[in-house]
Amino acid sequence: MTAPTAPDRLLSVLAAFDHEHPALCLTDISRRAGLSLTTAHRLVGALTEWGALERDESGVYHIGLRLWELAALAPRGLALRQIALPYLEDLYEATHENVQLAVRDGRDVVYIEWLSGRSAVGVHIRVGARWPLHATGVGLALLAHGDPVFQKEYCEGDLASFTPYTITEPERLRRVLAEVRRSGVAVSDRQVTEDALSVAAPVRGADGTVTAAVSIVVPHADAQVPVLGPAVRMAARGISRALGWQP
């Protein structure tokens, strides 16, 4: 087995942080990164000096603003969010339900924006959160319009289950993806929580490639897909045009 390189060790320190562990002491970083305490101390010191990490008064470390500055340069991150936000806000004002924007990263969907009202159904989503593609509306929209080879590999891989309604059968997932391409919208019904349904539509870039997806999440009991579908498609179409897509 190849020994970890210096970049590997630096990245392992950053990877020790996640949504469940946003603040860590040095001992926790060492344990989660699989590094000796001496090595972790040295790397954490370098990352803190550069601004990738910040240390509070209690000695606990957090992700630093320097990384946020770099992340803002990502074309599928803050830049896309800024272009999409007016259309997401319009969709929210029309429905006062959860509105989401997401992109694909490997086998996951990553949420880059989320608007929610006080009375909207509760969702397990936050900006930066990840979920498997097959379990969410935005994920289904992205997967349906992805590379056919990747689709085949994904359908044949492990399909995690979160509720009794989560799609876990490859053949069923293939049928759902075909319907998404036919109808132009993806519907995820109680796949993540048993009280929510999401309707999503793909967002296209200037070259017509699907680069993101927008969705609305509503209570399953009150869901009116025939009404929500056109509204979500309109928002996705507006974002696509703003990105330079010409139908």
PDB file of C-alpha atoms in Angstrom:
ATOM      1  CA  MET A   1       0.000   0.000   0.000  1.00  0.00           C
ATOM      2  CA  THR A   2       1.346   3.417  -0.965  1.00  0.00           C
ATOM      3  CA  ALA A   3       2.196   5.663   1.967  1.00  0.00           C
ATOM      4  CA  PRO A   4       0.114   8.851   2.246  1.00  0.00           C
ATOM      5  CA  THR A   5       1.746  11.867   0.656  1.00  0.00           C
ATOM      6  CA  ALA A   6       1.917  15.327   2.235  1.00  0.00           C
ATOM      7  CA  PRO A   7      -1.099  16.531   0.190  1.00  0.00           C
ATOM      8  CA  ASP A   8      -2.991  13.387   1.242  1.00  0.00           C
ATOM      9  CA  ARG A   9      -2.376  14.177   4.893  1.00  0.00           C
ATOM     10  CA  LEU A  10      -3.408  17.825   4.482  1.00  0.00           C
ATOM     11  CA  LEU A  11      -6.621  16.808   2.771  1.00  0.00           C
ATOM     12  CA  SER A  12      -7.331  14.206   5.452  1.00  0.00           C
ATOM     13  CA  VAL A  13      -7.260  17.001   8.045  1.00  0.00           C
ATOM     14  CA  LEU A  14      -9.832  19.025   6.099  1.00  0.00           C
ATOM     15  CA  ALA A  15     -11.908  15.905   5.448  1.00  0.00           C
ATOM     16  CA  ALA A  16     -12.164  15.342   9.202  1.00  0.00           C
ATOM     17  CA  PHE A  17     -14.761  18.142   9.235  1.00  0.00           C
ATOM     18  CA  ASP A  18     -18.299  17.551   7.980  1.00  0.00           C
ATOM     19  CA  HIS A  19     -21.853  18.645   8.785  1.00  0.00           C
ATOM     20  CA  GLU A  20     -21.972  16.325  11.791  1.00  0.00           C
ATOM     21  CA  HIS A  21     -18.525  17.467  12.970  1.00  0.00           C
ATOM     22  CA  PRO A  22     -18.162  21.190  12.157  1.00  0.00           C
ATOM     23  CA  ALA A  23     -15.980  21.874  15.214  1.00  0.00           C
ATOM     24  CA  LEU A  24     -13.139  19.618  16.344  1.00  0.00           C
ATOM     25  CA  CYS A  25     -10.368  19.689  18.903  1.00  0.00           C
ATOM     26  CA  LEU A  26      -6.872  18.634  17.873  1.00  0.00           C
ATOM     27  CA  THR A  27      -7.279  15.137  19.319  1.00  0.00           C
ATOM     28  CA  ASP A  28     -10.484  14.590  17.332  1.00  0.00           C
ATOM     29  CA  ILE A  29      -8.833  15.826  14.142  1.00  0.00           C
ATOM     30  CA  SER A  30      -5.937  13.447  14.709  1.00  0.00           C
ATOM     31  CA  ARG A  31      -8.287  10.498  15.257  1.00  0.00           C
ATOM     32  CA  ARG A  32     -10.663  11.248  12.372  1.00  0.00           C
ATOM     33  CA  ALA A  33      -7.799  11.964   9.949  1.00  0.00           C
ATOM     34  CA  GLY A  34      -5.896   8.848  10.958  1.00  0.00           C
ATOM     35  CA  LEU A  35      -2.784  10.840  11.831  1.00  0.00           C
ATOM     36  CA  SER A  36      -0.461  10.924  14.804  1.00  0.00           C
ATOM     37  CA  LEU A  37      -1.068  13.792  17.192  1.00  0.00           C
ATOM     38  CA  THR A  38       2.320  15.299  16.278  1.00  0.00           C
ATOM     39  CA  THR A  39       1.580  15.229  12.552  1.00  0.00           C
ATOM     40  CA  ALA A  40      -1.936  16.569  13.050  1.00  0.00           C
ATOM     41  CA  HIS A  41      -0.598  19.405  15.204  1.00  0.00           C
ATOM     42  CA  ARG A  42       1.888  20.411  12.510  1.00  0.00           C
ATOM     43  CA  LEU A  43      -0.622  20.279   9.662  1.00  0.00           C
ATOM     44  CA  VAL A  44      -3.376  22.017  11.620  1.00  0.00           C
ATOM     45  CA  GLY A  45      -0.923  24.786  12.476  1.00  0.00           C
ATOM     46  CA  ALA A  46      -0.037  25.292   8.814  1.00  0.00           C
ATOM     47  CA  LEU A  47      -3.688  25.279   7.731  1.00  0.00           C
ATOM     48  CA  THR A  48      -4.628  27.716  10.488  1.00  0.00           C
ATOM     49  CA  GLU A  49      -1.827  30.097   9.554  1.00  0.00           C
ATOM     50  CA  TRP A  50      -2.967  30.038   5.936  1.00  0.00           C
ATOM     51  CA  GLY A  51      -6.615  30.587   6.899  1.00  0.00           C
ATOM     52  CA  ALA A  52      -8.101  27.228   5.940  1.00  0.00           C
ATOM     53  CA  LEU A  53      -8.864  26.586   9.619  1.00  0.00           C
ATOM     54  CA  GLU A  54      -9.715  28.916  12.495  1.00  0.00           C
ATOM     55  CA  ARG A  55      -9.183  28.281  16.213  1.00  0.00           C
ATOM     56  CA  ASP A  56     -11.616  29.722  18.738  1.00  0.00           C
ATOM     57  CA  GLU A  57     -10.911  30.797  22.316  1.00  0.00           C
ATOM     58  CA  SER A  58     -11.612  27.317  23.673  1.00  0.00           C
ATOM     59  CA  GLY A  59      -9.023  25.759  21.364  1.00  0.00           C
ATOM     60  CA  VAL A  60     -11.572  24.162  19.033  1.00  0.00           C
ATOM     61  CA  TYR A  61     -11.002  24.356  15.283  1.00  0.00           C
ATOM     62  CA  HIS A  62     -13.482  25.315  12.549  1.00  0.00           C
ATOM     63  CA  ILE A  63     -13.263  25.640   8.774  1.00  0.00           C
ATOM     64  CA  GLY A  64     -11.790  29.051   7.942  1.00  0.00           C
ATOM     65  CA  LEU A  65     -13.059  31.829   5.722  1.00  0.00           C
ATOM     66  CA  ARG A  66     -10.167  31.342   3.301  1.00  0.00           C
ATOM     67  CA  LEU A  67     -11.817  28.177   2.049  1.00  0.00           C
ATOM     68  CA  TRP A  68     -15.118  30.014   1.659  1.00  0.00           C
ATOM     69  CA  GLU A  69     -13.345  32.605  -0.496  1.00  0.00           C
ATOM     70  CA  LEU A  70     -11.981  29.866  -2.740  1.00  0.00           C
ATOM     71  CA  ALA A  71     -15.298  27.997  -2.871  1.00  0.00           C
ATOM     72  CA  ALA A  72     -16.986  31.185  -4.077  1.00  0.00           C
ATOM     73  CA  LEU A  73     -14.923  30.877  -7.272  1.00  0.00           C
ATOM     74  CA  ALA A  74     -16.451  27.507  -8.176  1.00  0.00           C
ATOM     75  CA  PRO A  75     -18.666  27.931 -11.278  1.00  0.00           C
ATOM     76  CA  ARG A  76     -21.154  25.382  -9.915  1.00  0.00           C
ATOM     77  CA  GLY A  77     -21.249  27.045  -6.504  1.00  0.00           C
ATOM     78  CA  LEU A  78     -21.773  30.672  -5.580  1.00  0.00           C
ATOM     79  CA  ALA A  79     -21.702  31.909  -9.197  1.00  0.00           C
ATOM     80  CA  LEU A  80     -24.537  29.567 -10.208  1.00  0.00           C
ATOM     81  CA  ARG A  81     -26.427  30.404  -7.035  1.00  0.00           C
ATOM     82  CA  GLN A  82     -26.307  34.139  -7.764  1.00  0.00           C
ATOM     83  CA  ILE A  83     -27.668  33.643 -11.273  1.00  0.00           C
ATOM     84  CA  ALA A  84     -30.392  31.283 -10.106  1.00  0.00           C
ATOM     85  CA  LEU A  85     -31.498  33.129  -6.968  1.00  0.00           C
ATOM     86  CA  PRO A  86     -34.051  35.511  -8.566  1.00  0.00           C
ATOM     87  CA  TYR A  87     -35.855  32.557 -10.171  1.00  0.00           C
ATOM     88  CA  LEU A  88     -35.723  30.546  -6.957  1.00  0.00           C
ATOM     89  CA  GLU A  89     -37.169  33.497  -5.064  1.00  0.00           C
ATOM     90  CA  ASP A  90     -39.999  33.818  -7.603  1.00  0.00           C
ATOM     91  CA  LEU A  91     -40.791  30.126  -7.179  1.00  0.00           C
ATOM     92  CA  TYR A  92     -40.752  30.495  -3.406  1.00  0.00           C
ATOM     93  CA  GLU A  93     -43.013  33.568  -3.461  1.00  0.00           C
ATOM     94  CA  ALA A  94     -45.498  31.671  -5.629  1.00  0.00           C
ATOM     95  CA  THR A  95     -45.616  28.658  -3.314  1.00  0.00           C
ATOM     96  CA  HIS A  96     -44.049  29.480   0.095  1.00  0.00           C
ATOM     97  CA  GLU A  97     -42.668  25.944   0.110  1.00  0.00           C
ATOM     98  CA  ASN A  98     -39.108  24.637   0.217  1.00  0.00           C
ATOM     99  CA  VAL A  99     -37.183  25.557  -2.940  1.00  0.00           C
ATOM    100  CA  GLN A 100     -33.810  23.965  -3.679  1.00  0.00           C
ATOM    101  CA  LEU A 101     -30.972  24.191  -6.195  1.00  0.00           C
ATOM    102  CA  ALA A 102     -28.469  21.359  -6.505  1.00  0.00           C
ATOM    103  CA  VAL A 103     -25.640  19.977  -8.637  1.00  0.00           C
ATOM    104  CA  ARG A 104     -24.200  16.491  -9.050  1.00  0.00           C
ATOM    105  CA  ASP A 105     -20.906  15.428  -7.522  1.00  0.00           C
ATOM    106  CA  GLY A 106     -20.136  11.793  -8.250  1.00  0.00           C
ATOM    107  CA  ARG A 107     -22.989   9.600  -7.012  1.00  0.00           C
ATOM    108  CA  ASP A 108     -24.375  12.398  -4.834  1.00  0.00           C
ATOM    109  CA  VAL A 109     -26.410  15.528  -5.212  1.00  0.00           C
ATOM    110  CA  VAL A 110     -25.005  18.584  -3.422  1.00  0.00           C
ATOM    111  CA  TYR A 111     -27.348  21.416  -2.449  1.00  0.00           C
ATOM    112  CA  ILE A 112     -26.016  24.900  -3.184  1.00  0.00           C
ATOM    113  CA  GLU A 113     -29.135  26.907  -2.269  1.00  0.00           C
ATOM    114  CA  TRP A 114     -32.246  26.361  -0.180  1.00  0.00           C
ATOM    115  CA  LEU A 115     -35.166  28.702   0.527  1.00  0.00           C
ATOM    116  CA  SER A 116     -37.727  27.722   3.136  1.00  0.00           C
ATOM    117  CA  GLY A 117     -40.718  29.238   4.892  1.00  0.00           C
ATOM    118  CA  ARG A 118     -41.802  28.771   8.504  1.00  0.00           C
ATOM    119  CA  SER A 119     -44.776  26.637   7.568  1.00  0.00           C
ATOM    120  CA  ALA A 120     -42.985  24.570   4.917  1.00  0.00           C
ATOM    121  CA  VAL A 121     -42.555  20.841   5.468  1.00  0.00           C
ATOM    122  CA  GLY A 122     -39.406  19.919   7.368  1.00  0.00           C
ATOM    123  CA  VAL A 123     -36.555  18.594   5.238  1.00  0.00           C
ATOM    124  CA  HIS A 124     -33.140  17.093   5.999  1.00  0.00           C
ATOM    125  CA  ILE A 125     -31.414  19.622   3.750  1.00  0.00           C
ATOM    126  CA  ARG A 126     -28.938  22.429   4.218  1.00  0.00           C
ATOM    127  CA  VAL A 127     -26.594  24.216   1.857  1.00  0.00           C
ATOM    128  CA  GLY A 128     -23.687  21.863   1.263  1.00  0.00           C
ATOM    129  CA  ALA A 129     -25.638  18.740   2.215  1.00  0.00           C
ATOM    130  CA  ARG A 130     -25.280  15.558   0.167  1.00  0.00           C
ATOM    131  CA  TRP A 131     -27.792  12.849  -0.664  1.00  0.00           C
ATOM    132  CA  PRO A 132     -27.668   9.900  -3.072  1.00  0.00           C
ATOM    133  CA  LEU A 133     -28.998  10.813  -6.501  1.00  0.00           C
ATOM    134  CA  HIS A 134     -31.818   8.242  -6.607  1.00  0.00           C
ATOM    135  CA  ALA A 135     -33.457   9.421  -3.366  1.00  0.00           C
ATOM    136  CA  THR A 136     -34.239  13.054  -4.256  1.00  0.00           C
ATOM    137  CA  GLY A 137     -36.108  14.930  -6.941  1.00  0.00           C
ATOM    138  CA  VAL A 138     -33.090  17.011  -7.957  1.00  0.00           C
ATOM    139  CA  GLY A 139     -30.961  13.871  -7.962  1.00  0.00           C
ATOM    140  CA  LEU A 140     -33.359  12.021 -10.249  1.00  0.00           C
ATOM    141  CA  ALA A 141     -33.457  14.999 -12.629  1.00  0.00           C
ATOM    142  CA  LEU A 142     -29.661  15.106 -12.772  1.00  0.00           C
ATOM    143  CA  LEU A 143     -29.252  11.351 -13.095  1.00  0.00           C
ATOM    144  CA  ALA A 144     -31.877  11.055 -15.832  1.00  0.00           C
ATOM    145  CA  HIS A 145     -29.991  13.520 -18.016  1.00  0.00           C
ATOM    146  CA  GLY A 146     -26.520  12.264 -17.165  1.00  0.00           C
ATOM    147  CA  ASP A 147     -24.100  10.171 -19.191  1.00  0.00           C
ATOM    148  CA  PRO A 148     -25.718   6.821 -20.150  1.00  0.00           C
ATOM    149  CA  VAL A 149     -22.654   4.871 -18.991  1.00  0.00           C
ATOM    150  CA  PHE A 150     -22.788   6.571 -15.594  1.00  0.00           C
ATOM    151  CA  GLN A 151     -26.541   5.903 -15.369  1.00  0.00           C
ATOM    152  CA  LYS A 152     -25.968   2.202 -16.004  1.00  0.00           C
ATOM    153  CA  GLU A 153     -23.215   2.015 -13.371  1.00  0.00           C
ATOM    154  CA  TYR A 154     -25.329   3.925 -10.867  1.00  0.00           C
ATOM    155  CA  CYS A 155     -28.411   1.737 -11.326  1.00  0.00           C
ATOM    156  CA  GLU A 156     -26.294  -1.378 -10.846  1.00  0.00           C
ATOM    157  CA  GLY A 157     -24.630  -0.012  -7.705  1.00  0.00           C
ATOM    158  CA  ASP A 158     -25.789   0.147  -4.102  1.00  0.00           C
ATOM    159  CA  LEU A 159     -29.101   2.022  -3.796  1.00  0.00           C
ATOM    160  CA  ALA A 160     -29.375   3.162  -0.191  1.00  0.00           C
ATOM    161  CA  SER A 161     -32.799   3.070   1.451  1.00  0.00           C
ATOM    162  CA  PHE A 162     -34.156   5.762   3.806  1.00  0.00           C
ATOM    163  CA  THR A 163     -37.879   4.960   3.936  1.00  0.00           C
ATOM    164  CA  PRO A 164     -40.080   2.099   2.701  1.00  0.00           C
ATOM    165  CA  TYR A 165     -40.688   4.226  -0.412  1.00  0.00           C
ATOM    166  CA  THR A 166     -37.058   4.729  -1.444  1.00  0.00           C
ATOM    167  CA  ILE A 167     -36.265   3.295  -4.875  1.00  0.00           C
ATOM    168  CA  THR A 168     -33.883   0.375  -4.354  1.00  0.00           C
ATOM    169  CA  GLU A 169     -34.617  -1.808  -7.411  1.00  0.00           C
ATOM    170  CA  PRO A 170     -32.419  -1.121 -10.484  1.00  0.00           C
ATOM    171  CA  GLU A 171     -35.169  -1.854 -13.009  1.00  0.00           C
ATOM    172  CA  ARG A 172     -37.632   0.436 -11.240  1.00  0.00           C
ATOM    173  CA  LEU A 173     -35.021   3.208 -11.146  1.00  0.00           C
ATOM    174  CA  ARG A 174     -34.456   2.824 -14.900  1.00  0.00           C
ATOM    175  CA  ARG A 175     -38.195   3.186 -15.522  1.00  0.00           C
ATOM    176  CA  VAL A 176     -38.356   6.281 -13.313  1.00  0.00           C
ATOM    177  CA  LEU A 177     -35.428   7.897 -15.162  1.00  0.00           C
ATOM    178  CA  ALA A 178     -37.084   7.205 -18.509  1.00  0.00           C
ATOM    179  CA  GLU A 179     -40.266   8.887 -17.260  1.00  0.00           C
ATOM    180  CA  VAL A 180     -38.243  11.905 -16.066  1.00  0.00           C
ATOM    181  CA  ARG A 181     -36.799  12.330 -19.563  1.00  0.00           C
ATOM    182  CA  ARG A 182     -40.240  11.944 -21.112  1.00  0.00           C
ATOM    183  CA  SER A 183     -42.130  14.336 -18.835  1.00  0.00           C
ATOM    184  CA  GLY A 184     -39.410  16.898 -18.126  1.00  0.00           C
ATOM    185  CA  VAL A 185     -39.909  16.663 -14.351  1.00  0.00           C
ATOM    186  CA  ALA A 186     -38.748  14.294 -11.623  1.00  0.00           C
ATOM    187  CA  VAL A 187     -40.955  13.314  -8.702  1.00  0.00           C
ATOM    188  CA  SER A 188     -39.482  11.879  -5.509  1.00  0.00           C
ATOM    189  CA  ASP A 189     -42.339  10.677  -3.325  1.00  0.00           C
ATOM    190  CA  ARG A 190     -41.512  10.082   0.375  1.00  0.00           C
ATOM    191  CA  GLN A 191     -38.073   8.718  -0.459  1.00  0.00           C
ATOM    192  CA  VAL A 192     -36.134  10.641   2.202  1.00  0.00           C
ATOM    193  CA  THR A 193     -38.902  11.305   4.726  1.00  0.00           C
ATOM    194  CA  GLU A 194     -42.387   9.829   4.741  1.00  0.00           C
ATOM    195  CA  ASP A 195     -44.146  13.192   4.843  1.00  0.00           C
ATOM    196  CA  ALA A 196     -42.532  14.978   1.867  1.00  0.00           C
ATOM    197  CA  LEU A 197     -42.688  14.936  -1.903  1.00  0.00           C
ATOM    198  CA  SER A 198     -40.407  16.841  -4.252  1.00  0.00           C
ATOM    199  CA  VAL A 199     -40.838  17.889  -7.860  1.00  0.00           C
ATOM    200  CA  ALA A 200     -37.694  18.825  -9.784  1.00  0.00           C
ATOM    201  CA  ALA A 201     -36.633  19.960 -13.244  1.00  0.00           C
ATOM    202  CA  PRO A 202     -33.223  20.089 -14.938  1.00  0.00           C
ATOM    203  CA  VAL A 203     -31.242  23.283 -15.483  1.00  0.00           C
ATOM    204  CA  ARG A 204     -29.175  23.492 -18.675  1.00  0.00           C
ATOM    205  CA  GLY A 205     -26.000  25.401 -19.358  1.00  0.00           C
ATOM    206  CA  ALA A 206     -25.157  27.378 -22.487  1.00  0.00           C
ATOM    207  CA  ASP A 207     -24.260  24.197 -24.407  1.00  0.00           C
ATOM    208  CA  GLY A 208     -27.517  22.473 -23.455  1.00  0.00           C
ATOM    209  CA  THR A 209     -25.905  20.100 -20.976  1.00  0.00           C
ATOM    210  CA  VAL A 210     -27.816  19.615 -17.719  1.00  0.00           C
ATOM    211  CA  THR A 211     -25.647  21.246 -15.060  1.00  0.00           C
ATOM    212  CA  ALA A 212     -28.037  21.598 -12.114  1.00  0.00           C
ATOM    213  CA  ALA A 213     -31.598  20.952 -10.995  1.00  0.00           C
ATOM    214  CA  VAL A 214     -34.215  22.979  -9.164  1.00  0.00           C
ATOM    215  CA  SER A 215     -36.962  21.520  -7.005  1.00  0.00           C
ATOM    216  CA  ILE A 216     -39.830  22.287  -4.698  1.00  0.00           C
ATOM    217  CA  VAL A 217     -40.562  20.117  -1.664  1.00  0.00           C
ATOM    218  CA  VAL A 218     -44.103  19.986  -0.291  1.00  0.00           C
ATOM    219  CA  PRO A 219     -46.076  17.884   2.215  1.00  0.00           C
ATOM    220  CA  HIS A 220     -46.972  14.557   0.619  1.00  0.00           C
ATOM    221  CA  ALA A 221     -50.607  14.902   1.721  1.00  0.00           C
ATOM    222  CA  ASP A 222     -51.029  18.243  -0.078  1.00  0.00           C
ATOM    223  CA  ALA A 223     -48.931  17.535  -3.175  1.00  0.00           C
ATOM    224  CA  GLN A 224     -50.420  18.622  -6.493  1.00  0.00           C
ATOM    225  CA  VAL A 225     -47.846  17.457  -9.029  1.00  0.00           C
ATOM    226  CA  PRO A 226     -49.799  18.661 -12.119  1.00  0.00           C
ATOM    227  CA  VAL A 227     -49.713  22.192 -10.666  1.00  0.00           C
ATOM    228  CA  LEU A 228     -46.171  22.110  -9.283  1.00  0.00           C
ATOM    229  CA  GLY A 229     -44.551  20.603 -12.367  1.00  0.00           C
ATOM    230  CA  PRO A 230     -45.099  23.584 -14.699  1.00  0.00           C
ATOM    231  CA  ALA A 231     -43.980  26.045 -12.000  1.00  0.00           C
ATOM    232  CA  VAL A 232     -40.732  24.162 -11.399  1.00  0.00           C
ATOM    233  CA  ARG A 233     -40.101  23.760 -15.131  1.00  0.00           C
ATOM    234  CA  MET A 234     -40.598  27.502 -15.614  1.00  0.00           C
ATOM    235  CA  ALA A 235     -38.048  28.297 -12.901  1.00  0.00           C
ATOM    236  CA  ALA A 236     -35.549  25.830 -14.367  1.00  0.00           C
ATOM    237  CA  ARG A 237     -36.090  27.248 -17.830  1.00  0.00           C
ATOM    238  CA  GLY A 238     -35.502  30.798 -16.577  1.00  0.00           C
ATOM    239  CA  ILE A 239     -32.241  29.804 -14.896  1.00  0.00           C
ATOM    240  CA  SER A 240     -31.169  27.944 -18.044  1.00  0.00           C
ATOM    241  CA  ARG A 241     -31.771  31.010 -20.208  1.00  0.00           C
ATOM    242  CA  ALA A 242     -29.856  33.163 -17.740  1.00  0.00           C
ATOM    243  CA  LEU A 243     -26.948  30.726 -18.109  1.00  0.00           C
ATOM    244  CA  GLY A 244     -27.014  31.224 -21.874  1.00  0.00           C
ATOM    245  CA  TRP A 245     -29.129  28.287 -23.003  1.00  0.00           C
ATOM    246  CA  GLN A 246     -31.223  28.904 -26.104  1.00  0.00           C
ATOM    247  CA  PRO A 247     -33.887  26.242 -26.711  1.00  0.00           C
TER     248      PRO A 247
END
